[in-house]
């Protein structure tokens, strides 16, 4: 009897292994078919999505990770570069061409399945913003998700955002990241930081960058700005080189009567030309980019200043100083005196390292070298020069000799 029990146990394990192998093969074949012809194999995508609610998905962890990773590869390849707009009831009632209906059905099916997939990822990562009224989501939430599955979900979210940052449900996926960006596990925070830096680098319009910065800011506020260095490092890798500058025009207004007829005519032509140039797409694009850059910088600097005034963590302060040093020429003039005062206090503190002190000095001198800031400064720049000489001497070992 013992032998028969042992045999049945071994047979059970073999059956389970064969069952898992068959499912893996089935998923691989379906994914290959989808990648070959997405519009002709929407039923295969639907079958894989329906796997979420199957018994073997709940029972076997190997299948969970495989399905999550496989769908990520599929969606990275088949998602369009544009955002899909849901069709209104009025549009559905209108007569359309056969080809248009085919595209519409395909896009609706793709978007529906993608939403179910992103919902699963958000459940795995414990997104508190997710509405759990759906029975499908309740089923997902009852499962015990391991760290391996959470890591797989994080990687999938990062890859989807990096490849399709403007697609539907990107905002929902972005909201998940700050919590894990602040993770104590360096592997997780490093993955997210690298992803965000890549997104920032490729986001020329800054729409997604602003969305991410606002999500990070909300997270920092919820934590009373007690966050880890990884959060600051992520905010410090945005490649912004210019922002809006509100500088009053200093041109003297010349009386029209003092101009000759020729000068008035040339002035009129010049104004007309400037107006036409202002209406061109390139100038509008640049103005929008500068505006978005300014909004992004406002989010970053608010977080930096808040942490600077509330924390005593040396590593966090060091990261803040590094970030401020990078963005020093972009800081709004209304914050300059207040910031310089804080920097001076930090430099004077005995707990501040030489490197951090140099970052402070560099930030201060960059701010004061700005033509916009020089007109409104009430701070004496001499003290920062003295700090610089002091730090150079200390770094060279001459201090106290």
Short mmCIF file of C-alpha atoms in Angstrom, two decimals:
data_model
loop_
_atom_site.label_atom_id
_atom_site.label_comp_id
_atom_site.label_asym_id
_atom_site.label_seq_id
_atom_site.Cartn_x
_atom_site.Cartn_y
_atom_site.Cartn_z
CA UNK A 1 0.00 0.00 0.00
CA UNK A 2 2.90 2.32 0.80
CA UNK A 3 4.42 1.62 -2.60
CA UNK A 4 1.17 2.38 -4.37
CA UNK A 5 0.85 5.66 -2.46
CA UNK A 6 4.44 6.54 -3.37
CA UNK A 7 3.81 5.70 -7.02
CA UNK A 8 0.62 7.71 -7.09
CA UNK A 9 2.45 10.66 -5.51
CA UNK A 10 5.23 10.50 -8.10
CA UNK A 11 2.65 10.13 -10.84
CA UNK A 12 0.83 13.16 -9.51
CA UNK A 13 4.00 15.26 -9.71
CA UNK A 14 4.70 14.03 -13.23
CA UNK A 15 1.16 14.83 -14.30
CA UNK A 16 1.45 18.32 -12.83
CA UNK A 17 4.77 18.89 -14.59
CA UNK A 18 3.37 17.71 -17.91
CA UNK A 19 0.29 19.86 -17.42
CA UNK A 20 2.41 22.97 -16.78
CA UNK A 21 4.59 22.14 -19.78
CA UNK A 22 1.53 21.85 -22.03
CA UNK A 23 0.18 25.19 -20.84
CA UNK A 24 3.55 26.88 -21.38
CA UNK A 25 3.68 25.50 -24.91
CA UNK A 26 0.12 26.64 -25.59
CA UNK A 27 0.86 30.17 -24.36
CA UNK A 28 4.05 30.33 -26.43
CA UNK A 29 2.20 29.28 -29.59
CA UNK A 30 -0.59 31.79 -29.00
CA UNK A 31 1.87 34.62 -28.35
CA UNK A 32 3.74 33.77 -31.53
CA UNK A 33 0.50 33.85 -33.52
CA UNK A 34 -0.47 37.20 -32.02
CA UNK A 35 2.90 38.73 -32.86
CA UNK A 36 2.66 37.41 -36.40
CA UNK A 37 -0.84 38.78 -37.00
CA UNK A 38 -2.38 40.79 -34.13
CA UNK A 39 -5.68 41.66 -35.81
CA UNK A 40 -6.24 38.09 -36.97
CA UNK A 41 -5.47 36.49 -33.61
CA UNK A 42 -7.36 38.66 -31.17
CA UNK A 43 -9.08 35.51 -29.91
CA UNK A 44 -5.69 34.12 -28.84
CA UNK A 45 -4.98 37.27 -26.85
CA UNK A 46 -8.39 36.98 -25.24
CA UNK A 47 -7.68 33.35 -24.33
CA UNK A 48 -4.43 34.28 -22.59
CA UNK A 49 -6.15 37.10 -20.71
CA UNK A 50 -8.88 34.69 -19.61
CA UNK A 51 -6.15 32.53 -18.12
CA UNK A 52 -6.10 35.00 -15.21
CA UNK A 53 -9.37 33.56 -13.94
CA UNK A 54 -8.51 29.89 -14.50
CA UNK A 55 -7.81 27.35 -11.80
CA UNK A 56 -4.27 26.58 -12.95
CA UNK A 57 -3.39 30.30 -12.88
CA UNK A 58 -4.33 30.40 -9.21
CA UNK A 59 -2.65 27.09 -8.46
CA UNK A 60 0.71 27.23 -10.28
CA UNK A 61 3.06 30.17 -9.71
CA UNK A 62 5.21 29.22 -12.72
CA UNK A 63 2.25 29.85 -14.99
CA UNK A 64 1.54 33.23 -13.37
CA UNK A 65 5.03 34.58 -14.05
CA UNK A 66 5.02 33.15 -17.57
CA UNK A 67 1.67 34.72 -18.46
CA UNK A 68 2.62 38.10 -16.98
CA UNK A 69 5.95 38.23 -18.83
CA UNK A 70 4.57 36.85 -22.11
CA UNK A 71 1.77 39.40 -22.27
CA UNK A 72 4.25 42.19 -21.63
CA UNK A 73 6.26 41.15 -24.69
CA UNK A 74 3.09 40.89 -26.77
CA UNK A 75 1.72 44.29 -25.77
CA UNK A 76 5.09 45.99 -26.23
CA UNK A 77 5.03 44.81 -29.83
CA UNK A 78 1.37 45.24 -30.81
CA UNK A 79 0.35 48.45 -29.04
CA UNK A 80 0.10 51.37 -31.48
CA UNK A 81 2.14 54.55 -31.15
CA UNK A 82 -1.04 56.60 -30.76
CA UNK A 83 -3.57 56.75 -27.96
CA UNK A 84 -6.80 54.86 -28.69
CA UNK A 85 -9.90 56.98 -28.22
CA UNK A 86 -13.00 55.04 -27.12
CA UNK A 87 -15.78 55.17 -29.69
CA UNK A 88 -18.87 57.12 -28.64
CA UNK A 89 -22.40 55.75 -28.97
CA UNK A 90 -23.14 58.34 -31.65
CA UNK A 91 -20.14 57.21 -33.69
CA UNK A 92 -21.17 53.57 -33.33
CA UNK A 93 -24.61 54.37 -34.73
CA UNK A 94 -23.17 56.04 -37.82
CA UNK A 95 -22.63 53.95 -40.99
CA UNK A 96 -18.95 53.24 -41.64
CA UNK A 97 -16.82 51.39 -44.14
CA UNK A 98 -16.00 47.74 -43.58
CA UNK A 99 -12.30 48.50 -43.12
CA UNK A 100 -13.09 51.20 -40.56
CA UNK A 101 -15.32 48.83 -38.59
CA UNK A 102 -12.60 46.20 -38.65
CA UNK A 103 -10.02 48.62 -37.26
CA UNK A 104 -12.48 49.85 -34.64
CA UNK A 105 -13.30 46.32 -33.45
CA UNK A 106 -9.60 45.47 -33.29
CA UNK A 107 -8.72 48.60 -31.29
CA UNK A 108 -11.60 48.09 -28.87
CA UNK A 109 -10.60 44.48 -28.28
CA UNK A 110 -6.95 45.40 -27.85
CA UNK A 111 -7.76 48.18 -25.39
CA UNK A 112 -10.11 45.98 -23.37
CA UNK A 113 -7.54 43.21 -23.01
CA UNK A 114 -4.79 45.70 -22.21
CA UNK A 115 -6.93 47.22 -19.46
CA UNK A 116 -7.45 43.79 -17.91
CA UNK A 117 -3.71 43.18 -18.05
CA UNK A 118 -2.82 46.52 -16.45
CA UNK A 119 -5.46 45.90 -13.79
CA UNK A 120 -3.73 42.63 -12.94
CA UNK A 121 -0.35 44.36 -12.69
CA UNK A 122 -1.82 47.02 -10.42
CA UNK A 123 -3.40 44.40 -8.16
CA UNK A 124 -0.11 42.52 -7.90
CA UNK A 125 1.67 45.75 -6.95
CA UNK A 126 -1.02 46.72 -4.45
CA UNK A 127 -2.31 49.88 -6.12
CA UNK A 128 -4.65 51.47 -3.58
CA UNK A 129 -6.22 53.71 -6.23
CA UNK A 130 -7.70 50.71 -8.03
CA UNK A 131 -11.46 50.28 -7.73
CA UNK A 132 -11.92 46.76 -6.35
CA UNK A 133 -15.68 46.50 -6.93
CA UNK A 134 -15.20 44.18 -9.90
CA UNK A 135 -15.46 40.47 -9.11
CA UNK A 136 -12.53 39.89 -11.45
CA UNK A 137 -10.29 42.20 -9.43
CA UNK A 138 -11.47 40.68 -6.18
CA UNK A 139 -10.39 37.30 -7.51
CA UNK A 140 -6.93 38.67 -8.32
CA UNK A 141 -6.58 40.29 -4.91
CA UNK A 142 -7.34 37.05 -3.05
CA UNK A 143 -4.23 35.41 -4.48
CA UNK A 144 -0.96 35.52 -2.58
CA UNK A 145 1.57 37.26 -4.80
CA UNK A 146 5.20 36.39 -4.15
CA UNK A 147 8.15 38.79 -4.35
CA UNK A 148 9.20 37.12 -7.60
CA UNK A 149 5.81 37.85 -9.13
CA UNK A 150 5.88 41.43 -7.88
CA UNK A 151 9.34 41.92 -9.37
CA UNK A 152 8.07 40.53 -12.68
CA UNK A 153 5.11 42.92 -12.54
CA UNK A 154 7.40 45.89 -11.83
CA UNK A 155 9.60 45.00 -14.78
CA UNK A 156 6.54 44.71 -17.02
CA UNK A 157 5.18 48.09 -15.91
CA UNK A 158 8.57 49.70 -16.53
CA UNK A 159 8.95 48.15 -19.97
CA UNK A 160 5.43 49.14 -21.03
CA UNK A 161 5.89 52.73 -19.86
CA UNK A 162 9.27 53.01 -21.52
CA UNK A 163 8.04 51.65 -24.86
CA UNK A 164 4.56 53.27 -24.83
CA UNK A 165 4.58 56.18 -22.36
CA UNK A 166 1.69 58.00 -24.07
CA UNK A 167 -0.65 55.05 -24.48
CA UNK A 168 -3.89 54.49 -22.59
CA UNK A 169 -3.65 53.68 -18.86
CA UNK A 170 -0.09 55.01 -18.63
CA UNK A 171 -1.18 57.43 -15.93
CA UNK A 172 -2.53 54.56 -13.83
CA UNK A 173 0.72 52.62 -14.23
CA UNK A 174 2.79 55.69 -13.33
CA UNK A 175 0.93 56.05 -10.03
CA UNK A 176 2.23 52.62 -8.98
CA UNK A 177 5.93 53.43 -9.42
CA UNK A 178 6.74 55.97 -6.64
CA UNK A 179 6.07 53.46 -3.86
CA UNK A 180 8.56 51.01 -5.34
CA UNK A 181 10.98 53.77 -6.31
CA UNK A 182 11.17 54.40 -2.56
CA UNK A 183 11.79 50.70 -1.87
CA UNK A 184 14.52 49.54 0.49
CA UNK A 185 15.50 46.93 -2.10
CA UNK A 186 18.10 48.46 -4.38
CA UNK A 187 17.29 46.09 -7.26
CA UNK A 188 13.72 47.36 -7.49
CA UNK A 189 14.53 51.05 -7.06
CA UNK A 190 17.38 50.79 -9.59
CA UNK A 191 15.09 49.26 -12.23
CA UNK A 192 12.54 52.05 -11.80
CA UNK A 193 15.17 54.81 -11.69
CA UNK A 194 16.72 53.58 -14.93
CA UNK A 195 13.30 53.39 -16.56
CA UNK A 196 12.36 56.90 -15.49
CA UNK A 197 15.67 58.31 -16.71
CA UNK A 198 15.10 56.70 -20.12
CA UNK A 199 11.57 58.10 -20.27
CA UNK A 200 12.79 61.57 -19.30
CA UNK A 201 15.50 61.42 -21.96
CA UNK A 202 13.06 60.56 -24.76
CA UNK A 203 10.13 62.70 -23.65
CA UNK A 204 10.58 65.84 -25.75
CA UNK A 205 7.10 67.23 -24.99
CA UNK A 206 7.56 66.75 -21.21
CA UNK A 207 3.92 65.67 -20.81
CA UNK A 208 4.81 62.27 -19.38
CA UNK A 209 7.69 63.78 -17.39
CA UNK A 210 5.31 66.21 -15.71
CA UNK A 211 2.88 63.39 -14.98
CA UNK A 212 5.65 61.37 -13.32
CA UNK A 213 6.96 64.34 -11.31
CA UNK A 214 3.49 65.11 -10.01
CA UNK A 215 2.97 61.47 -9.03
CA UNK A 216 6.31 61.47 -7.19
CA UNK A 217 5.45 64.78 -5.51
CA UNK A 218 2.12 63.40 -4.30
CA UNK A 219 3.90 60.36 -2.91
CA UNK A 220 6.51 62.51 -1.15
CA UNK A 221 3.76 64.64 0.37
CA UNK A 222 1.95 61.53 1.61
CA UNK A 223 5.20 60.47 3.30
CA UNK A 224 5.75 63.95 4.82
CA UNK A 225 8.77 64.21 2.50
CA UNK A 226 10.58 61.44 4.36
CA UNK A 227 11.77 59.51 1.33
CA UNK A 228 14.86 57.64 0.22
CA UNK A 229 17.77 58.81 -1.89
CA UNK A 230 16.52 56.87 -4.92
CA UNK A 231 13.54 59.23 -5.23
CA UNK A 232 15.82 62.28 -5.36
CA UNK A 233 18.18 60.62 -7.83
CA UNK A 234 15.27 59.91 -10.16
CA UNK A 235 14.14 63.55 -10.03
CA UNK A 236 17.71 64.69 -10.68
CA UNK A 237 18.10 62.94 -14.03
CA UNK A 238 15.66 65.06 -16.06
CA UNK A 239 17.54 66.71 -18.96
CA UNK A 240 16.14 70.24 -18.72
CA UNK A 241 18.37 73.07 -19.92
CA UNK A 242 15.98 76.04 -20.13
CA UNK A 243 12.74 77.29 -18.62
CA UNK A 244 10.46 80.29 -19.03
CA UNK A 245 12.02 83.58 -18.04
CA UNK A 246 9.68 86.42 -17.14
CA UNK A 247 11.94 89.38 -17.80
CA UNK A 248 10.52 92.82 -18.30
CA UNK A 249 11.43 94.46 -21.58
CA UNK A 250 13.99 97.23 -21.18
CA UNK A 251 13.58 98.67 -24.64
CA UNK A 252 12.90 102.36 -24.61
CA UNK A 253 9.74 103.40 -26.33
CA UNK A 254 10.56 105.86 -29.08
CA UNK A 255 8.03 108.52 -29.92
CA UNK A 256 6.49 107.83 -33.30
CA UNK A 257 6.94 111.49 -34.28
CA UNK A 258 10.71 111.19 -33.82
CA UNK A 259 10.91 108.53 -36.50
CA UNK A 260 11.14 109.14 -40.20
CA UNK A 261 8.59 107.74 -42.60
CA UNK A 262 11.07 105.09 -43.68
CA UNK A 263 11.75 104.03 -40.06
CA UNK A 264 8.03 103.80 -39.34
CA UNK A 265 7.52 101.67 -42.41
CA UNK A 266 10.41 99.36 -41.48
CA UNK A 267 9.09 99.11 -37.92
CA UNK A 268 5.66 98.16 -39.20
CA UNK A 269 7.11 95.49 -41.47
CA UNK A 270 9.22 94.18 -38.60
CA UNK A 271 6.20 93.85 -36.31
CA UNK A 272 4.28 92.06 -39.04
CA UNK A 273 7.15 89.65 -39.57
CA UNK A 274 7.45 88.95 -35.84
CA UNK A 275 3.73 88.25 -35.66
CA UNK A 276 3.95 85.78 -38.52
CA UNK A 277 6.91 84.06 -36.90
CA UNK A 278 5.03 83.80 -33.61
CA UNK A 279 2.30 81.91 -35.41
CA UNK A 280 4.61 79.29 -36.79
CA UNK A 281 4.49 75.80 -35.35
CA UNK A 282 8.12 75.72 -34.32
CA UNK A 283 7.85 78.76 -32.08
CA UNK A 284 4.65 77.51 -30.52
CA UNK A 285 6.29 74.16 -29.86
CA UNK A 286 9.26 75.82 -28.18
CA UNK A 287 7.00 77.99 -26.03
CA UNK A 288 5.02 74.95 -24.97
CA UNK A 289 8.21 73.05 -24.18
CA UNK A 290 9.50 75.92 -22.06
CA UNK A 291 6.19 76.08 -20.23
CA UNK A 292 6.24 72.34 -19.57
CA UNK A 293 9.88 72.55 -18.45
CA UNK A 294 8.90 75.26 -16.00
CA UNK A 295 6.06 73.19 -14.57
CA UNK A 296 8.37 70.19 -14.20
CA UNK A 297 11.01 72.29 -12.44
CA UNK A 298 8.41 73.71 -10.06
CA UNK A 299 7.48 70.18 -8.97
CA UNK A 300 11.11 69.13 -8.54
CA UNK A 301 12.27 72.22 -6.69
CA UNK A 302 9.29 72.18 -4.35
CA UNK A 303 10.22 68.64 -3.29
CA UNK A 304 13.90 69.58 -2.98
CA UNK A 305 13.24 72.69 -0.89
CA UNK A 306 10.78 70.91 1.37
CA UNK A 307 13.21 68.07 2.08
CA UNK A 308 16.08 70.51 2.48
CA UNK A 309 14.24 72.27 5.30
CA UNK A 310 12.89 69.19 7.06
CA UNK A 311 15.54 66.45 6.94
CA UNK A 312 18.85 65.87 8.66
CA UNK A 313 19.69 62.70 6.72
CA UNK A 314 23.19 63.29 5.33
CA UNK A 315 22.74 60.95 2.34
CA UNK A 316 19.45 62.55 1.40
CA UNK A 317 20.91 66.04 1.75
CA UNK A 318 23.86 65.04 -0.41
CA UNK A 319 21.48 63.88 -3.15
CA UNK A 320 19.51 67.13 -2.84
CA UNK A 321 22.69 69.22 -3.14
CA UNK A 322 23.70 67.28 -6.24
CA UNK A 323 20.30 67.86 -7.82
CA UNK A 324 20.25 71.55 -6.94
CA UNK A 325 23.73 71.93 -8.38
CA UNK A 326 22.49 70.48 -11.66
CA UNK A 327 19.37 72.67 -11.84
CA UNK A 328 20.93 75.80 -10.33
CA UNK A 329 20.62 77.95 -13.48
CA UNK A 330 16.93 77.07 -13.79
CA UNK A 331 15.79 78.14 -10.32
CA UNK A 332 13.15 80.85 -10.26
CA UNK A 333 14.44 84.18 -8.97
CA UNK A 334 11.71 84.44 -6.33
CA UNK A 335 13.26 81.50 -4.47
CA UNK A 336 16.87 82.65 -4.79
CA UNK A 337 17.47 84.58 -1.56
CA UNK A 338 15.66 82.01 0.55
CA UNK A 339 17.63 79.18 -1.03
CA UNK A 340 20.97 80.96 -0.68
CA UNK A 341 20.26 81.53 2.99
CA UNK A 342 19.55 77.82 3.47
CA UNK A 343 22.69 76.86 1.53
CA UNK A 344 24.82 79.18 3.63
CA UNK A 345 23.45 77.60 6.80
CA UNK A 346 24.16 74.13 5.45
CA UNK A 347 27.74 75.00 4.52
CA UNK A 348 28.39 76.47 7.95
CA UNK A 349 27.19 73.27 9.62
CA UNK A 350 30.00 71.03 10.88
CA UNK A 351 28.08 67.91 9.83
CA UNK A 352 28.20 68.91 6.14
CA UNK A 353 30.89 67.05 4.20
CA UNK A 354 33.38 68.79 1.93
CA UNK A 355 31.71 67.33 -1.17
CA UNK A 356 28.27 68.52 -0.08
CA UNK A 357 29.72 71.90 0.80
CA UNK A 358 31.22 72.18 -2.68
CA UNK A 359 27.85 71.26 -4.20
CA UNK A 360 26.26 74.04 -2.14
CA UNK A 361 28.89 76.55 -3.24
CA UNK A 362 28.56 75.50 -6.87
CA UNK A 363 24.78 75.88 -6.70
CA UNK A 364 25.04 79.29 -5.07
CA UNK A 365 27.63 80.62 -7.52
CA UNK A 366 25.68 79.32 -10.52
CA UNK A 367 22.56 81.06 -9.25
CA UNK A 368 24.40 84.31 -8.66
CA UNK A 369 26.03 84.17 -12.08
CA UNK A 370 22.59 84.10 -13.70
CA UNK A 371 21.68 87.43 -15.26
CA UNK A 372 18.09 87.04 -14.08
CA UNK A 373 19.06 86.50 -10.46
CA UNK A 374 21.81 89.11 -10.23
CA UNK A 375 19.32 91.98 -10.39
CA UNK A 376 17.23 90.80 -7.45
CA UNK A 377 19.87 89.37 -5.12
CA UNK A 378 20.13 90.69 -1.60
CA UNK A 379 22.77 88.13 -0.57
CA UNK A 380 26.46 88.94 -0.44
CA UNK A 381 28.29 86.49 -2.74
CA UNK A 382 31.58 86.99 -0.90
CA UNK A 383 30.73 84.49 1.82
CA UNK A 384 30.31 81.69 -0.73
CA UNK A 385 33.69 82.53 -2.25
CA UNK A 386 35.19 82.31 1.24
CA UNK A 387 33.50 78.94 1.73
CA UNK A 388 34.98 77.78 -1.57
CA UNK A 389 38.53 78.72 -0.55
CA UNK A 390 37.99 77.06 2.81
CA UNK A 391 36.79 73.83 1.16
CA UNK A 392 39.69 73.81 -1.31
CA UNK A 393 42.15 74.19 1.54
CA UNK A 394 40.43 71.48 3.56
CA UNK A 395 40.34 69.11 0.58
CA UNK A 396 44.03 69.71 -0.06
CA UNK A 397 44.96 69.02 3.53
CA UNK A 398 46.16 72.58 4.13
CA UNK A 399 43.45 73.46 6.59
CA UNK A 400 44.89 74.21 9.98
CA UNK A 401 48.50 74.28 8.78
#
